Structure formats: C-alpha cells, structure tokens
Amino acid sequence: MTTTRIPPLTGRIRTRPRATQTPGAFGRLLRKPLGAASLLFLILLVLAAVLAPALAPYDPTATDLRNTLQGPSAAHWLGTDALGQDVLSRLLYGARDSLLGVLQATIVWLVVGVPLGVAAGYIGGSFDRSVNRVVDIMLAVPSIVVTLTVLAIFSSSMAAAMITFGFLGSANLVRAVRGRVLAVREELYVGAARVMGLTTPQILWRHVLPRAVSVVIVQAALFSAICLGVQTGLAFLGFGPPPPAPTWGGMVAEAMTLFQRQPWLLVPSGAIIGLTTIALGLLGDAVRDVNAEKSSSRRGPARRRSLGAPSTGAAPAPGALLSVRGLSVSYQAGDDEVTIVDDVEFDIQAGQTVGLVGESGSGKSLTALAILGLLPAGVQVSGGSITFDGRELTGLSPREYRALRGSAIAMISQDPLSSLDPSFRVGAQLAETVRTHERCSRREAKARAIALLEQVRLPDPEAVARKFPHQISGGMAQRVAIAIALAGRPRLLIADEPTTALDVTVQAGILDLLVTIQRETSMAVLIVTHDWGVIADQADATVVMYAGQVVEQAATAELFARPVHPYTSGLLASNPHATPRGERLPTIGGMVPAPQEWPRGCRFADRCPIAQPACRDAAVPLEQIAPGRTARCIVARVAEEVRQ
Amino acid sequence: MIETQAPLLEIDRLVVEYRSGRKRFRAVEDVTFQIGRGETVGLVGESGSGKTTIGRAVLGLAPITEGAVRFAGEPLSRASRAERRTLGRRLQAVFQDPFGSMNPSKTIGYTLAEPVLLHEGVTRQQARDRVVAMLERVGMRADAAQRYPAQFSGGQRQRIAIARALMSSPDLVICDEPVSALDLSIQAEVVNLLRDLQESLGVSYLFISHDLTIVRHLSDRLVVLQRGKVVEAGDTDRVYEHPQHPYTRGLLAAAPVPDPTIQRARRAARAIA
C-alpha cells in the first residue's frame, strides 16, 4: 500500500460534481501506483511553481559569471547555466509560465468543447450536423500554423497563442463528449427521467453530464500533455517572454547550443518536461482504467419524442379515461413507410385495469410507448387518436407531453434497475421526482419520498432510501420504480412487462402490490404482458394484439371462458397449464408475418384453422360481436350471430 | 449388464463452492438425485437456487468441490479432459439463449456437423447426411444447413440448438431454461419437439427451469431447490398435488394461473395466509 499523504488534494477532488463517480472511485485511483504517483508529482509541481519565490534558492535572473556551466553541487543543486544563473531556480520560475500556458489552453478547450459536445449529442438533428461540419473543418486546419500566425499578430503573446491552441484543440473534445452523450442519451434511465417529467436542462445536468465527466478528465489529461509540448516548443523557438526571463523551452534551447561544453545542462530542463508529460499521460490512463472498472451500463432502446399526427376523427368512448382510436404507428424504411401498429382501438375507464397481451412483434409495447409519447427515434404515430381525460394527446408538443408524463400518466418497465440512475441514492431520486411535481421544501419532499416507499410496502423505507440502486434486489427496485411512478399522483399507470424479469415469488408480491395500490389510489392501469397468468391475475378487461392489430377485446373472465378469435384461443391453449401431463401441447403452427409481409386480408388467415376464402379478400374490421366485446374475425362474427 | 442397472446420471452429495479471495460461496450444497434412462427430471427453483450450477457441474463447467457425479456408473468428478471429451458424445446441452450460443459466422450445417466430425471421425458426406436428417427431425428444412444463425428466429434457433445437441446421439441432454426466451406459441412447439424426440430416441433430460408449468408438463420427477439445497423431490404429480415443504407450497401458490376465477380465489387465499 502506498502511504501517500496528500491532504489538500482530497479537498480539491471533493469539489467535483458529486455524481461523477461512485464513492471510492478516487480511492481506486489512489490504489493505482502509477496514477497516484503521477497525481502526486503534478500536485508537487503546481505547488512548486506557485511557491517559487519562497522555494527558489536564488533569483532566477541573477548572474554569477564566476560560476558558469557548473554541474550539480551543494550550492547549485542542478548546476548553473552559461551566465551562472541557478538552474533549479530558473526551472521553478519557468514552471509558472509553462503551467499557466497549459491552464489557459485547457480552460478554453473545456469551455468550448464540453457545452458544444453535450448540446450536439443531446439535441441532435441539424444542430448536431452543423457542429460536426465545423468540427471537421477545425480538425483539418493545422493548429500549429494558426498558432504561429496568432503569435505574429499578437507580438509574441504566449497567452494568445495558448488560447488559440485550446480553441482549435476543442474540436476533438466536442467529438468525444458528443459520442459519450449520444450513448448516455439512449440509456433507459434518461428515458425514465423524461417519463418523470424532468426538463431538458435538469436531465442534462443531473443524468447526462455526470456520465461524460470521466471522458472529459481523460481527454483533459492528454490534451494538457500536448499543450505542454506546444508551450515549451514555442518557447524553444524563441516565442514568449524574451531572455533572461526563465522558460522551460528557452532553457532547452540554451542547453542545446552549449551541449558540447556542458551536456548536463540539458538534463534538468529535458527531464522536467519529459516527466510532466509522462505524468499527465499516466494520470489520464489511470482515470480511464478506474472508470473502466466500473460496471459498464447496458444500452437501452432509443427514445425520442414522436411527431404528432392528425386524428382520424373516430369518436372516443364517452366517460373513458383513455381512449385509443385507429392508432397507427410506422417508421420510414428508405422510401417506404412501414406500419407496425395498425388501427388499434381500446378504452380504459378510470380505476380500471386493462391487460394488453400479445407475442413479440405484436406491437403491444409500441402502443404503450405511443400513449406515453416515447416512441423510439424514427418511429411515429401515423394516424388515429389517443384521448386522455378528454384531451387529444397526438400532436402535443414535447413540452406539453412532459407536463403530462409523470403527473397524469406514469410508467414502470421490465427492468427497473436500469431506469434508476446508478449514481444517486434511491431516496434522493424519489425526492427529486416529488419536487418536479409539486412545490415543496426539500424536507417535505424527503418526507413524501419515505411515505411513498412505505406505500409500496418496503419493510424499512428509511434504510432503502439511503441505498444506491445497485444495492437493492430486483423486486425492491421494481417497488422503488412504482414509488417513483406514484410520486406525481398519476391517474393512469402503464406497466410494461413489470414482472417478467422477476422470480415467481417476487412477482406475486409485485402483482399483489399493484392491486393494493390501485384500490388505494383508484388509478387506472394498463398492463402490457405476454403472460396469461398475469392477465388473469390483474386485468378487468383484456385486449389481445396480433401483428400490429387488436384482434379481440373483452372482459377478462369472458375472454378466458369463451375466446372468440382463433388466435386468442390458440394462444390460450398453447399455455401448458391446461394440458394434462404427457399430452402434446396444442400449437398454432406457422409464424407471425413480418410487418412488410402483412397480407391485405386477415393477418392470421395463414395460421387459422377456420379460415375461409373471404378472410383473405379484404381487410377484416374490428367489430362488436356482443355488448362490450369486439373481435376482428369474419367467422367468429357469424358464429356469434348464430349463437344469439 | 451392470451399466443398464445403474441410473444414467447419479448426483451424490454434490457440493459446488466458488471462492473469490477468502470468501467462499456454496452455490450447491449436498445435492443428491438420479436420472434414469429415458427419464426427465425437472430442476426447479428461483434465481440463486443453484439449479443452473448443478447443470454446469454435470457438464464440467463448474467445479465439483465435494461429492460425486457419476454418468452411467463412471465418476465424472475424476474424469480427465480426454475422458470428458469422449463423454461429450453422450452428454449434451441446450441453453437458454438461442442467440448467443451459436457462432454467427458459421453456417448451421457447420455448427451441426462439428460435434460428429470431432467425436466420431465420420466422412464429410456422412456428416452432411446426418445434418440433413437431424434438421428434418426437428422440423427444419434441409436448406437451413447452408444458412447462418442470424437468418433464423428465436424459436428456429432453439430447434437448431436442440438438433446440435442430438447430433451425436447423446444419452442425456441438460436443458437449461431452453424455452424461457421464447414466445408462448413457439414455446409449445419446442416443448412438443423435446417430448417427441424423447419418445423416438429414448434420451433423458435434466430440465432446468423457473417456470413451474413447463416443468410440470415435461418432467417425470421433480427436484425443488432453495439456496443450493434440495427441499423437496419426488414424483411430479405428487409434488404438485401434495407439496410437503413450505417453500414448494409458496412457489406453487405464487405462480399466477391463467384462469381469472381460480386466480381470484388464490389471491384471496394468499391474502389470508
């Protein structure tokens, strides 16, 4: 273990944004011998430069012509130069110029690079494209030539040169930060923050920027090393303060001319430049390693606001909390528009639980995302209407949607852990959400957060609030996600496969909780699932989807007792629960057609045991077949008429 | 003669222990059960119960810390690498992830032929014929051999994975959650396929799953695991109808049943309990 004592440093690092690293990241950096040594070296160098007047044994410009070109001695630790000036003192004073130059360039580099990179990555679109154009041009310009030009204009002002160099170098940073932000933007928890109703600046500051900081630190270390090379290089060429003012580059230049007479002279100046450069590089390396040791986060699906589309004018059901009519969702593939959700129609009454069931590719999750206004990038609502509490949701501006999400409609997903920001404590995230929904003091928000954790039946709410997301189990995380969803007192909760990733006993607890909470708050729930067991347990009414369409809709008990659509009965039968052990399971056969291959007529006809020629002739409408029941099947409708 | 009397797979007081630094973690503790020829044993439990680890220990992918695993009377725990390789013919596996378990840059034909070419030294033509026969057996067209994994859906890939496991005519296939990633209607087809193949080939299965309905449907006998230990074992119907251990009862009560009426009654019963 290294016994490095660096008290001032700990204080300095703490001033960084708290969320940049999980606790212990700095400790891990110190455990890396090279990283810790580099950091120590750089700190000592900065201190030495700052305290040069106190530390330097001689005046850096005081000449002593009797003692020129001496090697190291007790009087002159690092020897003297051609004018008998003390090399150590000159190095200490010279460090000020060099480090100041590096600092100027790096600050300009950060101030230009970080905001532009974040903005380009997060906003995207044409802004991103124009930033990229400019960055490309900046990268194509030879920065040293421009810097030399600036020196010629500003009469050898080193500050002007370094600022120019920092500005030109920032192009690389813009690229790096933009790349990082692009990846973070797709994370599920950034989407979740949007579901909670956070504004863009809040999301950028709290969720996006902290994740980009490590990239910036690494890049900053490397860029500083380059800057040092440029600064000393310029001084070597004779730019910057004229002699006898001490500069590292100037000292190297002098040593070069005297190399035949006193080779030693090149050692101190060369070594300090070399060591500083190496230290900066190693520090960047160590920071990157520490960062890589943290578990890398998974990528979530892309989420971006959808573009609204005009309603087709189908009448929403009176009194329904949510009314979906003729909803279509599509994406652009080259010149073709591919429809993936087609003419979906259902209602949710206040306080009702509706199950949306289907297999992968049925469009059930996209329907839920369309309601939330969170369709993936490139996917949009291409028709129909979504009415919530009498208000049309398609065509809402992103701002209006944000106000709606979290407070009126909330969401929980399959993977609660990835929708929590790993760098914040559970209680803090919950309190943050509370404060975005109602004006209250921090204390009140904290109290409400604890109350919410109690409401989701977490055994020790205070203890859970103090934990980080990775410290809680999947079941607890889903309870926390439900608490976050409840923070805005929503009237509709959309639960997308809320228990799919959980163990069966944990699932039972979450399902019970959903029922209890719904009773307490009389909120409506749309539960999206592939599991008939969950439907039977939760849903008052059920909507079955197949190949982007609703094929059947009924009260859950009726649907299970007497499925009408052949797909519904096939899917119900393939559940092994009903089949005695040892018998073959009933199967549907065939495959779900891909959206590009959807036929004109009934989409299930190719797999249907009762298909008629008429089924394939024309699109089959969703029709009422009994009070409160609809189905998209010609044969079933006729059979139902006969039955009645 | 002796071999036919011994159970195909004997797991005897198996302990699997993982060490990280000084910490020890017992993933499997003192587990004993057997699998007979042509029999299916279901291994159920929640995450962390050690069910996957037992399968991996049998396959030689997890360390056998104590106890013994005997395959047709031969102890696997002491098998050398060479012996393990020849055993590979008789002991195969189907895993949960039908996407990650196949090399995306090799054709299906290559993937299927690989085990027989390696183990049995047959000619390429013979291997090719067997690949075609096996693909047809699992309900795939023969031309699938020329295609790549990415060109198939999840259910088709799981069929191919089953075909690969059966290529070397194994006696035992370890099925680790083979249908969990599949849609309900596809799941039913794969389950039927596993059953048909068992009937025609007489292969035994160790069926590892968290899904009690699927396990019930396929297994002759059940082993219920909790935190690495067997809490209950026995005939499938007996365990389902009359669970003895509270953990088994809890598991059975927790799984939602696809019937609203029954489910309402179960919820009420759970609320009282």
CSV table of C-alpha atoms in Angstrom, one decimal, chain A residues 41 64 149 167 205 212 226 241 262 292 323 347 355 379 386 402 411 425 489 525 528 541 553 556 574 584 626:
chain,number,residue,atom,x,y,z
A,41,PHE,CA,4.1,14.6,-8.9
A,64,ASP,CA,27.3,34.9,-11.4
A,149,THR,CA,0.2,33.2,-37.1
A,167,PHE,CA,-9.8,26.6,-29.1
A,205,TRP,CA,-27.2,18.5,-15.6
A,212,ALA,CA,-19.5,12.3,-19.6
A,226,ILE,CA,0.1,18.1,-25.7
A,241,PRO,CA,9.0,36.1,-22.8
A,262,GLN,CA,28.3,21.1,-20.7
A,292,ALA,CA,-13.5,1.0,-17.0
A,323,SER,CA,-59.5,6.3,-25.4
A,347,ASP,CA,-60.6,2.2,-23.8
A,355,GLY,CA,-54.3,-6.0,-20.0
A,379,VAL,CA,-40.9,5.7,-35.3
A,386,ILE,CA,-55.3,9.0,-28.2
A,402,ARG,CA,-43.5,16.3,-20.5
A,411,MET,CA,-44.8,4.2,-16.4
A,425,ARG,CA,-29.4,7.2,-3.7
A,489,ARG,CA,-50.2,11.0,-8.3
A,525,VAL,CA,-53.6,0.6,-15.0
A,528,VAL,CA,-48.6,-5.0,-21.0
A,541,ALA,CA,-60.6,-6.3,-19.3
A,553,GLN,CA,-61.2,-7.3,-26.7
A,556,THR,CA,-61.1,-10.9,-18.8
A,574,SER,CA,-50.6,-23.3,-26.0
A,584,ARG,CA,-48.8,-32.8,-26.7
A,626,ALA,CA,-71.6,-8.9,-28.2
